[in-house]
Amino acid sequence: MHLAYPAVLAVLLFCVGVYGVLARRNAILVLMSVELMLNAVNLNLVAFDVWLSRAAEETLHSGQALTLFTIAIAAAEIGIGLAIVLAVYRNRGTSDIDRLRDTAEGHESPTADDTDAPTTGTPTTDGTEKAEATA
């Protein structure tokens, strides 16, 4: 087997993964694209390990061992990533990456409870007024 065949397949897999990360808007599809890129790297690791083990007298199979570690880390990464996506979906109602905004306190939109309460303005350090609800 030539080294070019798995290398070309790995390049194709990696390119599909990069396209998926850049073009998709759904967070789950982005995670799947990242997994495709990791699998392309794993394919290269195993292919080069087999190719180099034919030339060397002692075979350590370090590429295959590194592939096993990469698979274990990818499994943990996808578990944490899916948990984050599910938590965001429960809170926001969407997993569309473009619709998600920063969850910092200053970037939240006002709710109905905030607009109904009477407010008094207090100056802040930057010269703007901060609205405070009075009870």
mmCIF file of the C-alpha atoms, coordinates in Angstrom:
data_MODEL
# 
_entry.id   MODEL 
# 
loop_
_atom_site.group_PDB 
_atom_site.id 
_atom_site.type_symbol 
_atom_site.label_atom_id 
_atom_site.label_alt_id 
_atom_site.label_comp_id 
_atom_site.label_asym_id 
_atom_site.label_entity_id 
_atom_site.label_seq_id 
_atom_site.pdbx_PDB_ins_code 
_atom_site.Cartn_x 
_atom_site.Cartn_y 
_atom_site.Cartn_z 
_atom_site.occupancy 
_atom_site.B_iso_or_equiv 
_atom_site.pdbx_formal_charge 
_atom_site.auth_seq_id 
_atom_site.auth_comp_id 
_atom_site.auth_asym_id 
_atom_site.auth_atom_id 
_atom_site.pdbx_PDB_model_num 
ATOM 1   C CA . MET A 1 1   ? 0.000   0.000  0.000  1.00 0.00 ? 1   MET A CA 1 
ATOM 2   C CA . HIS A 1 2   ? 1.326   3.415  -0.906 1.00 0.00 ? 2   HIS A CA 1 
ATOM 3   C CA . LEU A 1 3   ? 1.401   6.218  1.628  1.00 0.00 ? 3   LEU A CA 1 
ATOM 4   C CA . ALA A 1 4   ? -0.374  8.549  -0.806 1.00 0.00 ? 4   ALA A CA 1 
ATOM 5   C CA . TYR A 1 5   ? -3.760  6.815  -0.581 1.00 0.00 ? 5   TYR A CA 1 
ATOM 6   C CA . PRO A 1 6   ? -4.425  7.302  3.148  1.00 0.00 ? 6   PRO A CA 1 
ATOM 7   C CA . ALA A 1 7   ? -2.802  10.751 3.005  1.00 0.00 ? 7   ALA A CA 1 
ATOM 8   C CA . VAL A 1 8   ? -5.174  11.898 0.241  1.00 0.00 ? 8   VAL A CA 1 
ATOM 9   C CA . LEU A 1 9   ? -8.147  10.436 2.112  1.00 0.00 ? 9   LEU A CA 1 
ATOM 10  C CA . ALA A 1 10  ? -7.046  12.245 5.268  1.00 0.00 ? 10  ALA A CA 1 
ATOM 11  C CA . VAL A 1 11  ? -6.734  15.528 3.373  1.00 0.00 ? 11  VAL A CA 1 
ATOM 12  C CA . LEU A 1 12  ? -10.230 15.087 1.957  1.00 0.00 ? 12  LEU A CA 1 
ATOM 13  C CA . LEU A 1 13  ? -11.658 14.298 5.402  1.00 0.00 ? 13  LEU A CA 1 
ATOM 14  C CA . PHE A 1 14  ? -9.885  17.281 6.917  1.00 0.00 ? 14  PHE A CA 1 
ATOM 15  C CA . CYS A 1 15  ? -11.148 19.611 4.168  1.00 0.00 ? 15  CYS A CA 1 
ATOM 16  C CA . VAL A 1 16  ? -14.730 18.412 4.676  1.00 0.00 ? 16  VAL A CA 1 
ATOM 17  C CA . GLY A 1 17  ? -14.300 19.045 8.400  1.00 0.00 ? 17  GLY A CA 1 
ATOM 18  C CA . VAL A 1 18  ? -12.949 22.561 7.859  1.00 0.00 ? 18  VAL A CA 1 
ATOM 19  C CA . TYR A 1 19  ? -15.836 23.331 5.496  1.00 0.00 ? 19  TYR A CA 1 
ATOM 20  C CA . GLY A 1 20  ? -18.294 22.066 8.100  1.00 0.00 ? 20  GLY A CA 1 
ATOM 21  C CA . VAL A 1 21  ? -16.792 24.232 10.840 1.00 0.00 ? 21  VAL A CA 1 
ATOM 22  C CA . LEU A 1 22  ? -16.779 27.360 8.690  1.00 0.00 ? 22  LEU A CA 1 
ATOM 23  C CA . ALA A 1 23  ? -20.089 26.961 6.841  1.00 0.00 ? 23  ALA A CA 1 
ATOM 24  C CA . ARG A 1 24  ? -22.462 25.306 9.305  1.00 0.00 ? 24  ARG A CA 1 
ATOM 25  C CA . ARG A 1 25  ? -24.564 27.238 11.762 1.00 0.00 ? 25  ARG A CA 1 
ATOM 26  C CA . ASN A 1 26  ? -25.764 24.359 13.938 1.00 0.00 ? 26  ASN A CA 1 
ATOM 27  C CA . ALA A 1 27  ? -23.515 23.669 16.926 1.00 0.00 ? 27  ALA A CA 1 
ATOM 28  C CA . ILE A 1 28  ? -23.937 19.892 16.719 1.00 0.00 ? 28  ILE A CA 1 
ATOM 29  C CA . LEU A 1 29  ? -22.851 19.863 13.063 1.00 0.00 ? 29  LEU A CA 1 
ATOM 30  C CA . VAL A 1 30  ? -19.820 21.949 13.990 1.00 0.00 ? 30  VAL A CA 1 
ATOM 31  C CA . LEU A 1 31  ? -18.888 19.375 16.644 1.00 0.00 ? 31  LEU A CA 1 
ATOM 32  C CA . MET A 1 32  ? -19.267 16.590 14.080 1.00 0.00 ? 32  MET A CA 1 
ATOM 33  C CA . SER A 1 33  ? -16.977 18.496 11.718 1.00 0.00 ? 33  SER A CA 1 
ATOM 34  C CA . VAL A 1 34  ? -14.352 18.815 14.442 1.00 0.00 ? 34  VAL A CA 1 
ATOM 35  C CA . GLU A 1 35  ? -14.551 15.056 14.919 1.00 0.00 ? 35  GLU A CA 1 
ATOM 36  C CA . LEU A 1 36  ? -13.977 14.581 11.182 1.00 0.00 ? 36  LEU A CA 1 
ATOM 37  C CA . MET A 1 37  ? -10.825 16.667 11.407 1.00 0.00 ? 37  MET A CA 1 
ATOM 38  C CA . LEU A 1 38  ? -9.599  14.636 14.391 1.00 0.00 ? 38  LEU A CA 1 
ATOM 39  C CA . ASN A 1 39  ? -10.249 11.401 12.499 1.00 0.00 ? 39  ASN A CA 1 
ATOM 40  C CA . ALA A 1 40  ? -8.235  12.711 9.545  1.00 0.00 ? 40  ALA A CA 1 
ATOM 41  C CA . VAL A 1 41  ? -5.317  13.341 11.893 1.00 0.00 ? 41  VAL A CA 1 
ATOM 42  C CA . ASN A 1 42  ? -5.729  9.844  13.374 1.00 0.00 ? 42  ASN A CA 1 
ATOM 43  C CA . LEU A 1 43  ? -5.664  8.334  9.891  1.00 0.00 ? 43  LEU A CA 1 
ATOM 44  C CA . ASN A 1 44  ? -2.414  10.146 9.145  1.00 0.00 ? 44  ASN A CA 1 
ATOM 45  C CA . LEU A 1 45  ? -0.885  9.006  12.437 1.00 0.00 ? 45  LEU A CA 1 
ATOM 46  C CA . VAL A 1 46  ? -1.647  5.349  11.750 1.00 0.00 ? 46  VAL A CA 1 
ATOM 47  C CA . ALA A 1 47  ? -0.610  5.527  8.085  1.00 0.00 ? 47  ALA A CA 1 
ATOM 48  C CA . PHE A 1 48  ? 2.740   7.121  8.850  1.00 0.00 ? 48  PHE A CA 1 
ATOM 49  C CA . ASP A 1 49  ? 3.287   4.709  11.737 1.00 0.00 ? 49  ASP A CA 1 
ATOM 50  C CA . VAL A 1 50  ? 2.798   1.725  9.431  1.00 0.00 ? 50  VAL A CA 1 
ATOM 51  C CA . TRP A 1 51  ? 4.983   3.314  6.747  1.00 0.00 ? 51  TRP A CA 1 
ATOM 52  C CA . LEU A 1 52  ? 7.800   4.111  9.177  1.00 0.00 ? 52  LEU A CA 1 
ATOM 53  C CA . SER A 1 53  ? 7.616   0.718  10.917 1.00 0.00 ? 53  SER A CA 1 
ATOM 54  C CA . ARG A 1 54  ? 8.504   -1.010 7.648  1.00 0.00 ? 54  ARG A CA 1 
ATOM 55  C CA . ALA A 1 55  ? 11.742  0.991  7.460  1.00 0.00 ? 55  ALA A CA 1 
ATOM 56  C CA . ALA A 1 56  ? 12.709  0.613  11.117 1.00 0.00 ? 56  ALA A CA 1 
ATOM 57  C CA . GLU A 1 57  ? 13.939  -2.615 12.678 1.00 0.00 ? 57  GLU A CA 1 
ATOM 58  C CA . GLU A 1 58  ? 12.276  -1.984 16.015 1.00 0.00 ? 58  GLU A CA 1 
ATOM 59  C CA . THR A 1 59  ? 8.617   -1.092 15.886 1.00 0.00 ? 59  THR A CA 1 
ATOM 60  C CA . LEU A 1 60  ? 7.258   0.977  18.736 1.00 0.00 ? 60  LEU A CA 1 
ATOM 61  C CA . HIS A 1 61  ? 3.905   1.807  17.105 1.00 0.00 ? 61  HIS A CA 1 
ATOM 62  C CA . SER A 1 62  ? 3.923   5.221  18.725 1.00 0.00 ? 62  SER A CA 1 
ATOM 63  C CA . GLY A 1 63  ? 1.547   6.588  16.073 1.00 0.00 ? 63  GLY A CA 1 
ATOM 64  C CA . GLN A 1 64  ? -1.062  3.991  16.938 1.00 0.00 ? 64  GLN A CA 1 
ATOM 65  C CA . ALA A 1 65  ? -0.665  4.639  20.665 1.00 0.00 ? 65  ALA A CA 1 
ATOM 66  C CA . LEU A 1 66  ? -1.042  8.376  20.096 1.00 0.00 ? 66  LEU A CA 1 
ATOM 67  C CA . THR A 1 67  ? -4.157  7.655  18.041 1.00 0.00 ? 67  THR A CA 1 
ATOM 68  C CA . LEU A 1 68  ? -5.704  5.795  20.982 1.00 0.00 ? 68  LEU A CA 1 
ATOM 69  C CA . PHE A 1 69  ? -5.039  8.779  23.256 1.00 0.00 ? 69  PHE A CA 1 
ATOM 70  C CA . THR A 1 70  ? -6.533  11.119 20.661 1.00 0.00 ? 70  THR A CA 1 
ATOM 71  C CA . ILE A 1 71  ? -9.670  8.988  20.406 1.00 0.00 ? 71  ILE A CA 1 
ATOM 72  C CA . ALA A 1 72  ? -10.068 9.009  24.196 1.00 0.00 ? 72  ALA A CA 1 
ATOM 73  C CA . ILE A 1 73  ? -9.659  12.787 24.369 1.00 0.00 ? 73  ILE A CA 1 
ATOM 74  C CA . ALA A 1 74  ? -12.074 13.255 21.447 1.00 0.00 ? 74  ALA A CA 1 
ATOM 75  C CA . ALA A 1 75  ? -14.691 11.153 23.241 1.00 0.00 ? 75  ALA A CA 1 
ATOM 76  C CA . ALA A 1 76  ? -14.381 13.325 26.339 1.00 0.00 ? 76  ALA A CA 1 
ATOM 77  C CA . GLU A 1 77  ? -14.476 16.477 24.214 1.00 0.00 ? 77  GLU A CA 1 
ATOM 78  C CA . ILE A 1 78  ? -17.658 15.449 22.412 1.00 0.00 ? 78  ILE A CA 1 
ATOM 79  C CA . GLY A 1 79  ? -19.333 14.568 25.707 1.00 0.00 ? 79  GLY A CA 1 
ATOM 80  C CA . ILE A 1 80  ? -18.556 17.956 27.223 1.00 0.00 ? 80  ILE A CA 1 
ATOM 81  C CA . GLY A 1 81  ? -19.405 19.743 23.971 1.00 0.00 ? 81  GLY A CA 1 
ATOM 82  C CA . LEU A 1 82  ? -22.810 18.070 23.722 1.00 0.00 ? 82  LEU A CA 1 
ATOM 83  C CA . ALA A 1 83  ? -23.540 18.898 27.360 1.00 0.00 ? 83  ALA A CA 1 
ATOM 84  C CA . ILE A 1 84  ? -22.767 22.563 26.676 1.00 0.00 ? 84  ILE A CA 1 
ATOM 85  C CA . VAL A 1 85  ? -24.899 22.570 23.512 1.00 0.00 ? 85  VAL A CA 1 
ATOM 86  C CA . LEU A 1 86  ? -27.824 20.993 25.368 1.00 0.00 ? 86  LEU A CA 1 
ATOM 87  C CA . ALA A 1 87  ? -27.543 23.507 28.207 1.00 0.00 ? 87  ALA A CA 1 
ATOM 88  C CA . VAL A 1 88  ? -27.479 26.411 25.741 1.00 0.00 ? 88  VAL A CA 1 
ATOM 89  C CA . TYR A 1 89  ? -30.433 24.927 23.856 1.00 0.00 ? 89  TYR A CA 1 
ATOM 90  C CA . ARG A 1 90  ? -32.461 24.633 27.052 1.00 0.00 ? 90  ARG A CA 1 
ATOM 91  C CA . ASN A 1 91  ? -31.735 28.226 28.026 1.00 0.00 ? 91  ASN A CA 1 
ATOM 92  C CA . ARG A 1 92  ? -31.970 29.897 24.611 1.00 0.00 ? 92  ARG A CA 1 
ATOM 93  C CA . GLY A 1 93  ? -34.215 27.568 22.609 1.00 0.00 ? 93  GLY A CA 1 
ATOM 94  C CA . THR A 1 94  ? -31.802 27.348 19.677 1.00 0.00 ? 94  THR A CA 1 
ATOM 95  C CA . SER A 1 95  ? -28.483 25.790 18.801 1.00 0.00 ? 95  SER A CA 1 
ATOM 96  C CA . ASP A 1 96  ? -27.839 28.202 15.920 1.00 0.00 ? 96  ASP A CA 1 
ATOM 97  C CA . ILE A 1 97  ? -24.366 29.654 16.448 1.00 0.00 ? 97  ILE A CA 1 
ATOM 98  C CA . ASP A 1 98  ? -25.184 32.986 14.790 1.00 0.00 ? 98  ASP A CA 1 
ATOM 99  C CA . ARG A 1 99  ? -28.140 33.613 17.108 1.00 0.00 ? 99  ARG A CA 1 
ATOM 100 C CA . LEU A 1 100 ? -26.208 32.961 20.288 1.00 0.00 ? 100 LEU A CA 1 
ATOM 101 C CA . ARG A 1 101 ? -24.929 36.075 21.977 1.00 0.00 ? 101 ARG A CA 1 
ATOM 102 C CA . ASP A 1 102 ? -22.530 36.679 24.779 1.00 0.00 ? 102 ASP A CA 1 
ATOM 103 C CA . THR A 1 103 ? -24.116 35.830 28.115 1.00 0.00 ? 103 THR A CA 1 
ATOM 104 C CA . ALA A 1 104 ? -22.381 38.667 29.916 1.00 0.00 ? 104 ALA A CA 1 
ATOM 105 C CA . GLU A 1 105 ? -24.609 40.797 32.141 1.00 0.00 ? 105 GLU A CA 1 
ATOM 106 C CA . GLY A 1 106 ? -24.286 43.898 30.008 1.00 0.00 ? 106 GLY A CA 1 
ATOM 107 C CA . HIS A 1 107 ? -25.417 42.173 26.803 1.00 0.00 ? 107 HIS A CA 1 
ATOM 108 C CA . GLU A 1 108 ? -28.729 40.748 27.977 1.00 0.00 ? 108 GLU A CA 1 
ATOM 109 C CA . SER A 1 109 ? -31.950 42.114 26.537 1.00 0.00 ? 109 SER A CA 1 
ATOM 110 C CA . PRO A 1 110 ? -34.419 43.662 28.994 1.00 0.00 ? 110 PRO A CA 1 
ATOM 111 C CA . THR A 1 111 ? -37.286 41.475 30.113 1.00 0.00 ? 111 THR A CA 1 
ATOM 112 C CA . ALA A 1 112 ? -40.873 42.487 30.835 1.00 0.00 ? 112 ALA A CA 1 
ATOM 113 C CA . ASP A 1 113 ? -40.173 42.564 34.588 1.00 0.00 ? 113 ASP A CA 1 
ATOM 114 C CA . ASP A 1 114 ? -37.374 45.096 34.116 1.00 0.00 ? 114 ASP A CA 1 
ATOM 115 C CA . THR A 1 115 ? -39.438 47.548 32.059 1.00 0.00 ? 115 THR A CA 1 
ATOM 116 C CA . ASP A 1 116 ? -42.544 47.575 34.304 1.00 0.00 ? 116 ASP A CA 1 
ATOM 117 C CA . ALA A 1 117 ? -40.763 48.579 37.522 1.00 0.00 ? 117 ALA A CA 1 
ATOM 118 C CA . PRO A 1 118 ? -40.278 52.306 38.258 1.00 0.00 ? 118 PRO A CA 1 
ATOM 119 C CA . THR A 1 119 ? -36.662 53.287 38.006 1.00 0.00 ? 119 THR A CA 1 
ATOM 120 C CA . THR A 1 120 ? -34.406 55.952 39.366 1.00 0.00 ? 120 THR A CA 1 
ATOM 121 C CA . GLY A 1 121 ? -31.209 56.870 37.605 1.00 0.00 ? 121 GLY A CA 1 
ATOM 122 C CA . THR A 1 122 ? -27.868 56.815 39.367 1.00 0.00 ? 122 THR A CA 1 
ATOM 123 C CA . PRO A 1 123 ? -24.684 57.979 37.685 1.00 0.00 ? 123 PRO A CA 1 
ATOM 124 C CA . THR A 1 124 ? -21.917 55.438 37.106 1.00 0.00 ? 124 THR A CA 1 
ATOM 125 C CA . THR A 1 125 ? -18.190 55.943 36.751 1.00 0.00 ? 125 THR A CA 1 
ATOM 126 C CA . ASP A 1 126 ? -18.354 56.326 32.949 1.00 0.00 ? 126 ASP A CA 1 
ATOM 127 C CA . GLY A 1 127 ? -20.904 59.165 33.054 1.00 0.00 ? 127 GLY A CA 1 
ATOM 128 C CA . THR A 1 128 ? -23.981 57.170 32.015 1.00 0.00 ? 128 THR A CA 1 
ATOM 129 C CA . GLU A 1 129 ? -26.964 56.544 34.230 1.00 0.00 ? 129 GLU A CA 1 
ATOM 130 C CA . LYS A 1 130 ? -27.716 53.109 35.565 1.00 0.00 ? 130 LYS A CA 1 
ATOM 131 C CA . ALA A 1 131 ? -31.386 52.296 36.110 1.00 0.00 ? 131 ALA A CA 1 
ATOM 132 C CA . GLU A 1 132 ? -32.281 50.813 39.482 1.00 0.00 ? 132 GLU A CA 1 
ATOM 133 C CA . ALA A 1 133 ? -35.627 49.297 40.348 1.00 0.00 ? 133 ALA A CA 1 
ATOM 134 C CA . THR A 1 134 ? -37.331 50.676 43.443 1.00 0.00 ? 134 THR A CA 1 
ATOM 135 C CA . ALA A 1 135 ? -39.487 48.524 45.637 1.00 0.00 ? 135 ALA A CA 1 
# 
